[in-house]
Every structure is written in C-alpha cells, then in structure tokens.
CSV table of C-alpha atoms in Angstrom, one decimal:
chain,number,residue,atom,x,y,z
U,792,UNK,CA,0.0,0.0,0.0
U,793,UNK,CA,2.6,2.4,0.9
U,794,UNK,CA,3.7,4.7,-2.2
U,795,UNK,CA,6.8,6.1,-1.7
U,796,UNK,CA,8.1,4.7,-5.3
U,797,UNK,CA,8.4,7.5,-7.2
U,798,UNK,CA,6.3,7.8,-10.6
U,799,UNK,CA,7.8,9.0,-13.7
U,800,UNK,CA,5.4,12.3,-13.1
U,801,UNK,CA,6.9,13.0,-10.2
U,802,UNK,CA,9.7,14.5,-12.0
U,803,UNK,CA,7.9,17.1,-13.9
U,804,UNK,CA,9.3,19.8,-11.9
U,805,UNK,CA,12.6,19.2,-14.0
U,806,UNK,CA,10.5,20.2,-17.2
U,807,UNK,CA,8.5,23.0,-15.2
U,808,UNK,CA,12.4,24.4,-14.3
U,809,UNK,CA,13.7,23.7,-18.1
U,810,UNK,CA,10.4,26.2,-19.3
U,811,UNK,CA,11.6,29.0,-16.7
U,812,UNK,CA,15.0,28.6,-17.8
U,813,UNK,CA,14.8,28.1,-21.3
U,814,UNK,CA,12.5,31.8,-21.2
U,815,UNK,CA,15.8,33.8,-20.7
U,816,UNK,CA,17.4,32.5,-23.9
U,817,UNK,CA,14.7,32.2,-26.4
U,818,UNK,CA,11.4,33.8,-25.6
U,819,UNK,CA,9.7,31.9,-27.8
U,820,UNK,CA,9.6,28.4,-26.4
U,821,UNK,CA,6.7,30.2,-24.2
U,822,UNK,CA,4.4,29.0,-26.4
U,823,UNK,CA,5.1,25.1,-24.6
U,824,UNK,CA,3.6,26.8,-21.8
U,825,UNK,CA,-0.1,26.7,-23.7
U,826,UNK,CA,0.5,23.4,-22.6
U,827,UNK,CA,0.0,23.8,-19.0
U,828,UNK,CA,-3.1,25.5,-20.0
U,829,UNK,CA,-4.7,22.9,-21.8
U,830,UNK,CA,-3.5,19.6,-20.7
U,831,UNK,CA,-5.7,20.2,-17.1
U,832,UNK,CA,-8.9,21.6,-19.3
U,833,UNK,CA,-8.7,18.7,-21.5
U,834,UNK,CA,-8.5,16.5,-18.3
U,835,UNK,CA,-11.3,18.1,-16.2
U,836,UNK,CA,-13.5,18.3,-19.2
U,837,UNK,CA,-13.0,14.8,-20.5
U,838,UNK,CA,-11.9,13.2,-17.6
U,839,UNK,CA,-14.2,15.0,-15.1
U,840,UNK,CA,-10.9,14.7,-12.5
U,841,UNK,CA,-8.2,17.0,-11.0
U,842,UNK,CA,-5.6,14.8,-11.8
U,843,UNK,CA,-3.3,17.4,-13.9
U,844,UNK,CA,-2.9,19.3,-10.0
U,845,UNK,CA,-3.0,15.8,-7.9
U,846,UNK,CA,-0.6,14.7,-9.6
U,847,UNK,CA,1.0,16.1,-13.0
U,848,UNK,CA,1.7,19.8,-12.4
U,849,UNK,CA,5.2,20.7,-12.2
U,850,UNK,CA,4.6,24.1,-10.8
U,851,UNK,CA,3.5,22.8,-7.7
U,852,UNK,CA,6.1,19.9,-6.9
U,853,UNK,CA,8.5,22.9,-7.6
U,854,UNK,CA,7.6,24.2,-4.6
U,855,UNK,CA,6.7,21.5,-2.8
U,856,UNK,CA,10.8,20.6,-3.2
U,857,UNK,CA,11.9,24.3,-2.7
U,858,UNK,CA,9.5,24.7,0.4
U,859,UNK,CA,9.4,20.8,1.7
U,860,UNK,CA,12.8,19.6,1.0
U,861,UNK,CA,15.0,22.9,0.9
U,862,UNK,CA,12.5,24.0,4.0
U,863,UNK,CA,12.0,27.8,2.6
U,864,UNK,CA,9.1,27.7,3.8
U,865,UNK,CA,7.6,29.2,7.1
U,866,UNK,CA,4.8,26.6,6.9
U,867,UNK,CA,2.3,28.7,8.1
U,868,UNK,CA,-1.3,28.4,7.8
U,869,UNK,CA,-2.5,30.4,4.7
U,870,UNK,CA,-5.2,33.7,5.8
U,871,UNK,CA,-8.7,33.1,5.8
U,872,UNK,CA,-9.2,35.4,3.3
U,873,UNK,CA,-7.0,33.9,0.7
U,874,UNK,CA,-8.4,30.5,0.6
U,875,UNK,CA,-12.3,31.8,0.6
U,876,UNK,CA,-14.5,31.6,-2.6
U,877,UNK,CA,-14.6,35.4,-2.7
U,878,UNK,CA,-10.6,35.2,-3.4
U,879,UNK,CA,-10.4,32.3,-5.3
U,880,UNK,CA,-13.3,33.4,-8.1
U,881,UNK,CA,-11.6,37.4,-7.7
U,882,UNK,CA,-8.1,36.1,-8.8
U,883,UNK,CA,-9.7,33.8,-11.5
U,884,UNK,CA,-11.6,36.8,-13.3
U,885,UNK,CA,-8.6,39.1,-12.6
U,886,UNK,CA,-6.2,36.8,-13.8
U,887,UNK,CA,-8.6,36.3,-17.4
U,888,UNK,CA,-9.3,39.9,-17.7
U,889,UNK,CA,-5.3,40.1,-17.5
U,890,UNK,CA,-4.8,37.4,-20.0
U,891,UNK,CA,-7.4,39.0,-22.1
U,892,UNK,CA,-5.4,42.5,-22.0
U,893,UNK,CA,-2.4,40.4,-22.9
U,894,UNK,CA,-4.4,38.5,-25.8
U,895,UNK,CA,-5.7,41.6,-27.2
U,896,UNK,CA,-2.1,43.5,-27.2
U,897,UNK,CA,-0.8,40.1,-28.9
U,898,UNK,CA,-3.7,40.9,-31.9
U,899,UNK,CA,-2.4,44.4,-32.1
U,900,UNK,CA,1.0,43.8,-33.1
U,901,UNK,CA,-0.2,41.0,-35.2
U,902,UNK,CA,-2.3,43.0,-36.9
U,903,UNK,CA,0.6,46.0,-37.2
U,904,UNK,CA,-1.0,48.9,-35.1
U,905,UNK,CA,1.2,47.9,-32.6
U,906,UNK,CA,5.2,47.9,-32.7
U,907,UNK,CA,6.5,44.2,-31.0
U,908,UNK,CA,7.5,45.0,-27.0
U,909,UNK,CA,10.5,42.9,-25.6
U,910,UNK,CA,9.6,43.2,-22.4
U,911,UNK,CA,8.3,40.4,-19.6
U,912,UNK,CA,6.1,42.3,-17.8
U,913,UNK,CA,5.8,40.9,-14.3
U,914,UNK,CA,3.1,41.6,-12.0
U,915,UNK,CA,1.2,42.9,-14.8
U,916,UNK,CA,2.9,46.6,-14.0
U,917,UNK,CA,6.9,45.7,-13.8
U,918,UNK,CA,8.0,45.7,-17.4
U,919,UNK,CA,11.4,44.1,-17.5
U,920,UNK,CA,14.0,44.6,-20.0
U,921,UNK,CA,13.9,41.0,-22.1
U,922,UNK,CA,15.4,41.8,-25.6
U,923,UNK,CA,18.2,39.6,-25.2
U,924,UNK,CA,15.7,36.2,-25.1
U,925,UNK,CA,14.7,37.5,-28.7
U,926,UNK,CA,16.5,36.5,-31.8
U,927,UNK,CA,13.7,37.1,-34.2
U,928,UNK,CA,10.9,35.5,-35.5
U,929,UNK,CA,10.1,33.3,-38.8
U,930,UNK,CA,6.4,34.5,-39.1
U,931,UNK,CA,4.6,37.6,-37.5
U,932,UNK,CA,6.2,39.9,-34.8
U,933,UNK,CA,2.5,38.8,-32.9
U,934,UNK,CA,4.1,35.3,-32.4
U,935,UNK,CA,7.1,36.7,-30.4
U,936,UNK,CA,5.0,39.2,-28.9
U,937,UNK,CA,2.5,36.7,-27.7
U,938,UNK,CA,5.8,34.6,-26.1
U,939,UNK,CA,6.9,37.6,-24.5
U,940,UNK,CA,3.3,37.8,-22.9
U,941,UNK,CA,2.7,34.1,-22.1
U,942,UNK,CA,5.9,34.2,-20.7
U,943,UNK,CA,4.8,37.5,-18.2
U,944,UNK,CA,1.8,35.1,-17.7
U,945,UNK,CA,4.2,32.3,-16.3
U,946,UNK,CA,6.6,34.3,-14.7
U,947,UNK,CA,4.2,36.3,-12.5
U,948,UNK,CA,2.8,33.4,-11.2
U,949,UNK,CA,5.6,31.9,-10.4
U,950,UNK,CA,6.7,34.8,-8.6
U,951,UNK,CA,3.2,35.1,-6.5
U,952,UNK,CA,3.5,31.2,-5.7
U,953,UNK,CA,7.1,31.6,-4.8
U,954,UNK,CA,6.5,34.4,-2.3
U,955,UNK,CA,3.6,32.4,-0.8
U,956,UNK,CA,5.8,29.2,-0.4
U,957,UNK,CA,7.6,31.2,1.7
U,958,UNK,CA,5.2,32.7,3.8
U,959,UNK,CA,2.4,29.9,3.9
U,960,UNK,CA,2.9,26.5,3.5
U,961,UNK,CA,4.6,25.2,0.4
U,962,UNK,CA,2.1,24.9,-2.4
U,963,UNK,CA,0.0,27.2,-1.2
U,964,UNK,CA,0.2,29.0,-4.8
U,965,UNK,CA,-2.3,25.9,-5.6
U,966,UNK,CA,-4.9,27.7,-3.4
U,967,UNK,CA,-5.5,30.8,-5.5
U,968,UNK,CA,-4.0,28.6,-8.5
U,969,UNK,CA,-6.6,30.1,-11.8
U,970,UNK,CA,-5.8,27.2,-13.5
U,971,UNK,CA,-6.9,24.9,-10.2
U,972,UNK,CA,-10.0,26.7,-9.2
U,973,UNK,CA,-11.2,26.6,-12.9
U,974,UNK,CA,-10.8,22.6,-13.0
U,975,UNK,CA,-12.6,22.1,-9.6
U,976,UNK,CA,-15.6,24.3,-11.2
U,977,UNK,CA,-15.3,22.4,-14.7
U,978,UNK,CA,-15.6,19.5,-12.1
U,979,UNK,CA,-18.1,20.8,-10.3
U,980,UNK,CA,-20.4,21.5,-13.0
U,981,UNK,CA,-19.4,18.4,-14.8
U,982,UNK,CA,-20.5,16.1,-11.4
U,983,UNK,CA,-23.7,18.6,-10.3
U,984,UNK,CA,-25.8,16.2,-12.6
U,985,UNK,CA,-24.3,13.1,-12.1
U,986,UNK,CA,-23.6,13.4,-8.2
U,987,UNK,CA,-26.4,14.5,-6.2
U,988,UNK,CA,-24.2,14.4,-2.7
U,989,UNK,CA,-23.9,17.4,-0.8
U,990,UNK,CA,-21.2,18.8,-1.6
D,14,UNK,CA,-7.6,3.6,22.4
D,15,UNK,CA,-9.1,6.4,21.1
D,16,UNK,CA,-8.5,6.9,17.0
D,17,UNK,CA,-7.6,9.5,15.6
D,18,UNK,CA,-8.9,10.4,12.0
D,19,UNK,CA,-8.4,12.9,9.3
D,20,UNK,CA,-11.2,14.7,8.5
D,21,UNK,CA,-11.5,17.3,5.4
D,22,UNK,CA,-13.3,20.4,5.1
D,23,UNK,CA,-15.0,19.4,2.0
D,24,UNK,CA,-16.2,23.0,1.3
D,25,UNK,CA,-12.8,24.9,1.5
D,26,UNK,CA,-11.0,22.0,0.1
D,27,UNK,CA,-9.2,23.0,-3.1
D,28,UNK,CA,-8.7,19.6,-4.6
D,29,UNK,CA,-4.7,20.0,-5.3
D,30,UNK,CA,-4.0,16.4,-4.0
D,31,UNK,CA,-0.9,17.3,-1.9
D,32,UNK,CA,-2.6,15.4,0.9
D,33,UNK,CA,-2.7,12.2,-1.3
D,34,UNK,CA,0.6,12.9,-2.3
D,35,UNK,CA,2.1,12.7,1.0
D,36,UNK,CA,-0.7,9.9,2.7
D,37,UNK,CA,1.8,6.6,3.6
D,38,UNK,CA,-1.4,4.4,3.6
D,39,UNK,CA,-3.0,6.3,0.4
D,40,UNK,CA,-6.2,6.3,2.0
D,41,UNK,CA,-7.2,9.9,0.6
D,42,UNK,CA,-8.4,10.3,-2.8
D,43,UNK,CA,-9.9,13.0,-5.3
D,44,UNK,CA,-12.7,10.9,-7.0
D,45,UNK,CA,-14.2,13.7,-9.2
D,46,UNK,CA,-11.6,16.7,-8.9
D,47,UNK,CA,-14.0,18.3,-6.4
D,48,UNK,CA,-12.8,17.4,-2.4
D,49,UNK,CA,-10.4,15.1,-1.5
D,50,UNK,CA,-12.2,12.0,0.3
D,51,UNK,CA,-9.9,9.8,3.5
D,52,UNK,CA,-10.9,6.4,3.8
D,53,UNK,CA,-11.1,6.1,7.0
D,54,UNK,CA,-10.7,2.3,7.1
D,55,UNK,CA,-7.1,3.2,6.1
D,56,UNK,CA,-6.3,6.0,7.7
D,57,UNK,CA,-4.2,5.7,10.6
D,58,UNK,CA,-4.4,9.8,11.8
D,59,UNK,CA,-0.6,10.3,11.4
D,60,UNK,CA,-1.7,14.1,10.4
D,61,UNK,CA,1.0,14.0,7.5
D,62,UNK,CA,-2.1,15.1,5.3
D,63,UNK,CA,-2.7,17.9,7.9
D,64,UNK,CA,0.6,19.2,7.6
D,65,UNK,CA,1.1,19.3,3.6
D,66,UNK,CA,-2.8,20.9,3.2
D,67,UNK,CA,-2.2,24.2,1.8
D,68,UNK,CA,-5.4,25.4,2.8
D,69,UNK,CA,-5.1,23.9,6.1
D,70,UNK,CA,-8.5,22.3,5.9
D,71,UNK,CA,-7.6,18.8,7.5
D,72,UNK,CA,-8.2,18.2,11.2
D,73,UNK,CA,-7.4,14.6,13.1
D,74,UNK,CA,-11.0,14.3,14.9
D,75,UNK,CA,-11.2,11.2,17.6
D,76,UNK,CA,-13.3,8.6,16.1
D,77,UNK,CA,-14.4,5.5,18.0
C-alpha cells in the first residue's frame, strides 16, 4: 500500500524548471507553456478529474521541493481570506481579464497597429527589459509578442506562488491557483448532474 | 484507544492532491476533482495530510 516509489510524473518539476529557464534564452519556447493551460482543461472536461494538479503539475512539486525539501518555507497556515470563494473566483476573473489584455495586445501587433515590446512584464505593471531572449521570428512579430506575454503570464505566477511558499505552507500557490479553481468548477459542473451528494 | 482520524473540510478544500501525495497508507483520494475523500478504514491519523494541506483544511478528529 505504501507509495513512496516515485512515478515518472513525479519528475515534472525538471521540465516546469527547463520552461523557466529556457525563457531567458529564447522567448519563444513560451508557447510550450499553452501546454500547461490545456492539458488540465482537456482532463477536467473529458476526464471529469483534478488529476493534472494531484498529480502532473510541475509548478507545484517545484515548490513543494523548494519549500518541503529545501525547508524555505515558514509553513504557516495560509489567511482566511485567501483561501475563501470570494478570493479564489476574484483572482480567477482578474487573472482572465489580464490574459485578455495580454491576448488583445498580442492581436495588435499581429495586426501591425502595434510595434512588437520585448519586455516580460511581471506583476502585470513591472516591465522588464527581455530583448536579449529575442533572436527574431520566422512568421509575424504577434508570435514573439504573444511569447513575451505568455511568458509575463508564467513568470508572475511563479513569482506570487514563490512568495507564498515562503510565507504559507509550500504549495499554497495551488490555493488561489486560476488554473486549479477553474478545474474544480469544470468538475463541479461536470459532477452537479451526475452526483447528487452534498457537496 | 481512542482513534484518531483525518477529517477534510470538503467545502474549502481545493482539490490539489498534496494530501494524497504525501498519505503513507493512500487512504485519501480526489474521485471527481471536487474534495479530497480519506478512507477512513485506512487512515491511521498520522496528520501528514494535515501538515502538507495548503489550505489547512484537514483536522485529526477522535473517532471510536
């Protein structure tokens, strides 16, 4: 019963690290991240199951290792506030209209009323210098520009998780996660019909 | 003896599965991605689960 052999899954931190790294030489293998984006959507819708968080996201066993093993974390318990419904749903929206704004400025370069940015902007205000990750592009400037703002996307959250490893307990990014409270409503919805537990 | 058992906050639970992650006896599990679930059958309230929770949702309760 006991399951301390470790998976092959339990190694996707390594590839979570690579994406971060690989960021600061080429901007554009951002795009991978779209990845992280749909691979849990396609499992919650088809699959009706969290199993992308419980157990494939890099993201968190990243810090799960840098606040468990490496013990950067204060392991405190998170604030009320931050793990209620009101938060959760507030950071989702905010987080959609941000990736909106970022999808919108994306389609303004593409279209060419907008010059291409090489900036990572990080915590949607911090715009950060990133011209040497860009070595050109083979199609539109939109491509690149859409890395650099994917890459702002994954960055910032990083950050936010990073700084709440520290102060809460490790993978208390998966709390407020956008990506984690829309499975558990895909879920939710998914199970309303099928499920008629209170829940 | 009394025993002691984990017991999850189903509504504030966030689903992330670090509890089943770190469960020795894997007696928690996230059926449908909504609330992790302890079988309590298995569970032997070593509060490991407790610890890892993020959202600090799970409490070892006395059972008989």
């Amino acid at each position: 019963m006991k399951n301390t052999a470790k998976k092959w899954y339990d190694y996707l931190w390594v590839v979570s690290l690579t994406y971060l790294i690989l960021g600061f030489f080429n901007i554009l293998f951002a795009w991978l991240g779209l990845l992280c984006f749909f691979i849990p959507l396609i499992i919650s819708i088809t699959k009706g199951s969290k199993a992308y968080c419980n157990k494939y996201c890099g993201r968190g066993q990243l810090f799960a290792l840098a606040g468990g093993r490496f013990g950067l974390s204060r392991r405190k318990d998170i604030p009320k506030w931050m793990k209620s419904s009101g938060f959760r749903y507030g950071f989702l929206l905010f987080f959609f209209a941000m990736f909106f704004l970022m999808l919108w400025n994306t389609w303004l370069v593409f279209a060419g009323a907008k010059d291409l940015r090489t900036v990572v902007t990080l915590l949607w205000t911090l715009k950060l210098p990133w011209h040497w990750a860009y070595h050109g592009t083979l199609f539109s400037d939109g491509v690149a520009q859409f890395a650099f703002g994917f890459y702002s996307v994954m960055l910032t959250s990083t950050v936010l998780g990073f700084v709440t490893m520290l102060l809460f307990k490790p993978r208390s990014w998966c709390v407020y996660c956008p990506m984690g409270t829309m499975t558990q409503l895909i879920c939710r919805a998914r199970n309303a019909a099928s499920a008629p537990k209170s829940l | 003896m009394p025993k002691r058992k984990a017991v999850i906050d189903t509504r504030t639970c966030v689903a992330c599965g670090c509890c089943m992650k770190v469960c020795p006896r894997s007696a928690i599990t996230i059926p449908r991605g909504i609330c992790a679930e302890v079988d309590v059958a298995l569970c032997v309230g070593c509060g490991k689960c407790a610890q890892e929770c993020p959202t600090s949702v799970i409490t070892l309760e006395v059972k008989e």
